[in-house]
Amino acid sequence: MTSPAELPRAGYDLASVQRDPLSLDQRDDLPELVPTLPPTAFVQIARGLRDEDRLDLVLPHASPEQLTALLDLDGWSRDRLAVEKARGWLVAIVDAYAMTGKRRGHLRNVIEDMDPEMWTMALLPGTAVYELDPDDVELREQALAAVDALFPYETPDGGFIVAVPDNELGHMAIHVLERIYADDLQLGRDVTLSLREPCRPSSRKICCAGAAVASPTSGSSTGRRR
């Protein structure tokens, strides 16, 4: 397998990869090559591979810096978070780790080394979180009744019910949470808690995170925080 120091001799040419991202399919050194790509070039290459449904060539090998650049450069519309695009990239990232057989904990390490706030911001709009007491059956039933008009997801640790609009954008948020929980229960709990934090809810109150945001089906976006 080619080492990074040998890339020029192996015919590595950044401009040619940017023009034809599928050329990466011909290489056997992707775990070494991909992390060496400049972040802006990585984003361009990832966009091209997304159109070809071949993100498996880069996402499993990308560095946290590259993935952060992907969200920063392709998850915003001017100064506003483009929720659908950002969630689309989160889905692609978590699926890449799941589909390539990464051992548990790898996704946790990547998320922690990225900008965790970006994950929260992308999952937040339209999401409602209800904290449960595992020993209080009545509280669980009250929570499910309270989110009856939404699509509910009960977290594997039994600590929360997360509810989202019953549409593609809402299901994307749940899919990301499911993948995170499958990788690391504590990280799943931390991310879910972060979706409640902006509302500072009192005990046994539903936190309708991002409730002021327009319906996700209408191309939701939320202001970027600095």
Coordinates of N, CA, C and O in Angstrom, one line a residue, residues 128-225:
A128 N -38.4 17.6 19.4 CA -38.9 17.7 20.8 C -38.3 16.6 21.6 O -38.2 15.4 21.2
V129 N -37.8 16.9 22.8 CA -37.2 15.9 23.7 C -37.9 15.9 25.0 O -38.1 16.9 25.7
Y130 N -38.2 14.7 25.5 CA -38.9 14.5 26.8 C -38.1 13.5 27.6 O -37.8 12.4 27.2
E131 N -37.6 14.0 28.7 CA -36.8 13.1 29.6 C -37.7 12.2 30.4 O -38.7 12.7 31.0
L132 N -37.3 11.0 30.5 CA -38.1 10.0 31.2 C -37.4 9.5 32.5 O -36.2 9.6 32.7
D133 N -38.2 8.9 33.4 CA -37.7 8.2 34.5 C -38.0 6.7 34.2 O -39.2 6.3 34.1
P134 N -37.0 5.9 34.0 CA -37.2 4.5 33.7 C -38.2 3.8 34.6 O -38.8 2.8 34.2
D135 N -38.3 4.2 35.8 CA -39.2 3.5 36.8 C -40.6 4.1 36.8 O -41.5 3.7 37.5
D136 N -40.9 5.2 36.0 CA -42.2 5.8 36.0 C -42.9 5.6 34.7 O -42.7 6.3 33.7
V137 N -43.7 4.5 34.7 CA -44.5 4.1 33.5 C -45.5 5.2 33.1 O -45.7 5.5 31.9
E138 N -46.1 5.8 34.1 CA -47.1 6.8 33.8 C -46.5 8.0 33.1 O -47.1 8.6 32.2
L139 N -45.3 8.4 33.5 CA -44.6 9.5 32.9 C -44.3 9.2 31.4 O -44.5 10.1 30.5
R140 N -43.9 8.0 31.1 CA -43.7 7.6 29.7 C -44.9 7.7 28.9 O -44.9 8.2 27.8
E141 N -46.0 7.2 29.4 CA -47.3 7.3 28.7 C -47.7 8.7 28.5 O -48.3 9.1 27.4
Q142 N -47.5 9.6 29.5 CA -47.8 11.0 29.3 C -46.9 11.6 28.2 O -47.4 12.5 27.4
A143 N -45.7 11.2 28.1 CA -44.8 11.8 27.1 C -45.2 11.3 25.7 O -45.3 12.2 24.8
L144 N -45.6 10.1 25.6 CA -46.0 9.6 24.3 C -47.3 10.3 23.9 O -47.5 10.6 22.7
A145 N -48.2 10.5 24.8 CA -49.5 11.2 24.5 C -49.2 12.7 24.1 O -49.8 13.2 23.2
A146 N -48.2 13.3 24.7 CA -47.9 14.7 24.5 C -47.3 14.9 23.1 O -47.5 15.9 22.5
V147 N -46.7 13.8 22.5 CA -46.1 14.0 21.2 C -46.8 13.1 20.2 O -46.2 12.7 19.2
D148 N -48.1 12.9 20.4 CA -48.9 12.0 19.6 C -48.9 12.4 18.1 O -49.0 11.6 17.2
A149 N -48.8 13.7 17.8 CA -48.9 14.2 16.4 C -47.5 14.1 15.8 O -47.4 14.4 14.6
L150 N -46.5 13.7 16.5 CA -45.1 13.6 15.9 C -44.7 12.1 15.8 O -45.4 11.2 16.2
F151 N -43.5 12.0 15.2 CA -42.9 10.6 15.1 C -42.0 10.4 16.3 O -41.0 11.1 16.5
P152 N -42.3 9.5 17.2 CA -41.5 9.3 18.5 C -40.4 8.3 18.3 O -40.5 7.3 17.6
Y153 N -39.3 8.5 19.0 CA -38.2 7.6 19.1 C -37.8 7.5 20.6 O -37.4 8.5 21.2
E154 N -37.9 6.3 21.2 CA -37.5 6.1 22.5 C -36.0 5.6 22.5 O -35.7 4.6 21.9
T155 N -35.2 6.3 23.2 CA -33.8 6.1 23.1 C -33.4 4.7 23.8 O -34.1 4.3 24.7
P156 N -32.4 4.0 23.4 CA -32.1 2.7 23.9 C -31.8 2.7 25.4 O -32.0 1.6 26.0
D157 N -31.3 3.8 25.9 CA -31.1 3.8 27.4 C -32.3 4.0 28.2 O -32.3 4.0 29.4
G158 N -33.5 4.2 27.5 CA -34.7 4.4 28.2 C -34.9 5.8 28.9 O -35.8 6.0 29.6
G159 N -33.9 6.7 28.5 CA -33.9 8.0 29.2 C -34.7 9.1 28.6 O -35.0 10.1 29.2
F160 N -35.0 8.9 27.3 CA -35.7 10.0 26.6 C -36.7 9.5 25.5 O -36.5 8.4 25.0
I161 N -37.7 10.3 25.2 CA -38.4 10.2 24.0 C -38.1 11.4 23.2 O -38.2 12.5 23.6
V162 N -37.6 11.1 21.9 CA -37.3 12.2 21.0 C -38.4 12.2 19.9 O -38.7 11.1 19.4
A163 N -39.0 13.3 19.7 CA -40.1 13.3 18.7 C -39.8 14.4 17.6 O -39.3 15.4 17.9
V164 N -40.1 14.0 16.4 CA -39.8 14.8 15.2 C -41.0 14.8 14.3 O -41.9 13.9 14.4
P165 N -41.2 15.8 13.4 CA -42.2 15.7 12.4 C -42.1 14.4 11.6 O -41.0 13.9 11.3
D166 N -43.2 13.8 11.3 CA -43.2 12.5 10.6 C -43.0 12.7 9.1 O -43.9 12.5 8.2
N167 N -41.8 13.1 8.7 CA -41.5 13.4 7.3 C -40.0 13.0 7.2 O -39.3 12.6 8.1
E168 N -39.5 13.1 5.9 CA -38.1 12.7 5.7 C -37.1 13.4 6.5 O -36.1 12.8 7.0
L169 N -37.3 14.7 6.6 CA -36.3 15.5 7.4 C -36.3 15.1 8.9 O -35.2 15.0 9.5
G170 N -37.5 14.9 9.4 CA -37.5 14.4 10.8 C -36.9 13.1 11.0 O -36.2 12.8 11.9
H171 N -37.2 12.2 10.0 CA -36.6 10.8 10.2 C -35.1 10.8 10.0 O -34.4 10.0 10.6
M172 N -34.6 11.8 9.3 CA -33.1 11.9 9.2 C -32.5 12.2 10.6 O -31.4 11.6 10.9
A173 N -33.1 13.0 11.3 CA -32.6 13.3 12.7 C -32.6 12.1 13.5 O -31.6 11.8 14.3
I174 N -33.7 11.3 13.5 CA -33.8 10.1 14.3 C -32.7 9.1 13.8 O -32.1 8.4 14.6
H175 N -32.5 9.0 12.5 CA -31.6 8.0 12.0 C -30.2 8.3 12.5 O -29.4 7.4 12.9
V176 N -29.8 9.6 12.5 CA -28.5 10.0 13.0 C -28.4 9.6 14.5 O -27.4 9.0 15.0
L177 N -29.4 9.9 15.3 CA -29.4 9.6 16.7 C -29.3 8.1 16.9 O -28.5 7.6 17.8
E178 N -30.0 7.3 16.1 CA -29.9 5.8 16.2 C -28.5 5.3 16.0 O -28.0 4.5 16.7
R179 N -27.8 5.9 15.0 CA -26.5 5.5 14.7 C -25.5 5.9 15.8 O -24.6 5.1 16.1
I180 N -25.7 7.1 16.4 CA -24.8 7.5 17.4 C -25.0 6.6 18.7 O -24.0 6.2 19.3
Y181 N -26.3 6.3 19.0 CA -26.5 5.4 20.1 C -25.9 4.0 19.9 O -25.4 3.4 20.8
A182 N -26.0 3.5 18.7 CA -25.4 2.2 18.4 C -23.9 2.2 18.6 O -23.3 1.2 18.9
D183 N -23.3 3.3 18.3 CA -21.8 3.4 18.5 C -21.4 3.6 19.9 O -20.4 3.0 20.4
D184 N -22.1 4.5 20.6 CA -21.8 4.8 22.0 C -23.0 5.3 22.8 O -23.5 6.4 22.5
L185 N -23.4 4.6 23.8 CA -24.6 5.0 24.5 C -24.5 6.3 25.2 O -25.4 7.1 25.2
Q186 N -23.3 6.5 25.8 CA -23.1 7.8 26.5 C -23.1 9.0 25.6 O -23.7 10.0 25.9
L187 N -22.5 8.8 24.4 CA -22.5 9.9 23.5 C -23.9 10.2 23.0 O -24.3 11.3 22.8
G188 N -24.7 9.1 22.7 CA -26.1 9.3 22.3 C -26.8 10.1 23.4 O -27.6 11.0 23.0
R189 N -26.6 9.8 24.6 CA -27.3 10.5 25.7 C -26.8 12.0 25.7 O -27.6 12.9 25.9
D190 N -25.5 12.2 25.6 CA -25.0 13.5 25.6 C -25.6 14.4 24.4 O -25.9 15.5 24.6
V191 N -25.7 13.8 23.2 CA -26.2 14.5 22.1 C -27.7 14.8 22.3 O -28.2 15.9 22.1
T192 N -28.4 13.8 22.9 CA -29.8 14.0 23.1 C -30.0 15.1 24.2 O -30.9 16.0 24.0
L193 N -29.2 15.1 25.2 CA -29.3 16.2 26.2 C -29.0 17.5 25.6 O -29.6 18.6 26.0
S194 N -28.1 17.6 24.6 CA -27.7 18.9 24.0 C -28.9 19.4 23.2 O -29.0 20.7 23.0
L195 N -29.8 18.6 22.8 CA -31.0 19.0 22.1 C -32.0 19.7 23.0 O -32.9 20.4 22.6
R196 N -31.9 19.4 24.3 CA -32.7 20.1 25.3 C -32.1 21.3 25.9 O -32.9 22.2 26.3
E197 N -30.8 21.4 25.9 CA -30.1 22.5 26.6 C -30.6 23.9 26.2 O -30.7 24.7 27.1
P198 N -30.8 24.2 24.9 CA -31.1 25.6 24.6 C -32.4 26.1 25.2 O -32.6 27.3 25.4
C199 N -33.3 25.2 25.5 CA -34.6 25.5 26.1 C -34.6 25.6 27.6 O -35.6 26.2 28.2
R200 N -33.6 25.1 28.3 CA -33.5 25.0 29.7 C -34.9 24.6 30.3 O -35.5 25.3 31.1
P201 N -35.4 23.4 29.9 CA -36.7 23.0 30.4 C -36.7 22.7 31.8 O -35.7 22.2 32.4
S202 N -37.9 22.8 32.5 CA -38.0 22.4 33.9 C -38.3 20.9 33.9 O -38.6 20.3 32.9
S203 N -38.3 20.4 35.1 CA -38.5 18.9 35.2 C -39.9 18.5 34.7 O -40.9 19.2 34.9
R204 N -39.9 17.4 33.9 CA -41.1 16.8 33.4 C -41.8 17.8 32.4 O -43.0 17.7 32.2
K205 N -41.0 18.7 31.8 CA -41.6 19.5 30.7 C -41.0 19.1 29.4 O -39.8 18.8 29.3
I206 N -41.8 19.2 28.3 CA -41.3 18.9 27.0 C -40.5 20.1 26.5 O -40.9 21.3 26.7
C207 N -39.3 19.8 25.9 CA -38.5 20.9 25.4 C -38.7 20.8 23.8 O -38.2 19.9 23.2
C208 N -39.4 21.8 23.3 CA -39.6 21.8 21.8 C -38.5 22.5 21.2 O -38.6 23.7 20.9
A209 N -37.4 21.8 21.0 CA -36.2 22.5 20.5 C -36.4 23.0 19.1 O -36.9 22.2 18.2
G210 N -36.1 24.2 18.8 CA -36.3 24.8 17.5 C -37.8 24.9 17.2 O -38.1 24.9 16.0
A211 N -38.7 25.1 18.1 CA -40.1 25.2 17.9 C -40.5 26.4 17.0 O -41.5 26.4 16.3
A212 N -39.6 27.4 17.1 CA -39.9 28.6 16.3 C -39.6 28.5 14.8 O -39.9 29.3 14.0
V213 N -38.9 27.4 14.5 CA -38.4 27.2 13.1 C -39.6 26.7 12.3 O -40.5 26.0 12.7
A214 N -39.6 27.2 11.0 CA -40.7 26.8 10.1 C -40.7 25.3 9.9 O -39.7 24.6 10.2
S215 N -41.8 24.8 9.4 CA -41.9 23.3 9.1 C -40.8 22.8 8.3 O -40.4 23.4 7.3
P216 N -40.1 21.7 8.7 CA -39.0 21.1 8.0 C -39.2 20.9 6.6 O -38.3 20.8 5.8
T217 N -40.5 20.7 6.2 CA -40.7 20.3 4.8 C -40.5 21.5 3.9 O -40.5 21.4 2.7
S218 N -40.4 22.7 4.4 CA -40.2 23.9 3.6 C -38.8 24.4 3.6 O -38.6 25.6 3.5
G219 N -37.9 23.5 3.7 CA -36.5 23.9 3.5 C -36.0 24.7 4.7 O -35.5 25.8 4.6
S220 N -36.1 24.1 5.9 CA -35.9 24.8 7.2 C -34.4 25.3 7.2 O -33.5 24.6 6.7
S221 N -34.3 26.4 7.9 CA -32.9 26.9 8.2 C -33.0 27.6 9.5 O -34.1 28.1 9.9
T222 N -31.9 27.7 10.2 CA -31.8 28.5 11.4 C -30.6 29.3 11.5 O -29.6 29.0 10.9
G223 N -30.7 30.4 12.1 CA -29.6 31.4 12.1 C -28.3 30.8 12.7 O -28.3 30.0 13.7
R224 N -27.2 31.1 12.1 CA -25.9 30.6 12.6 C -25.4 31.4 13.8 O -25.5 32.6 13.9
R225 N -25.0 30.6 14.8 CA -24.6 31.2 16.1 C -23.1 31.4 16.0 O -22.3 30.6 15.5

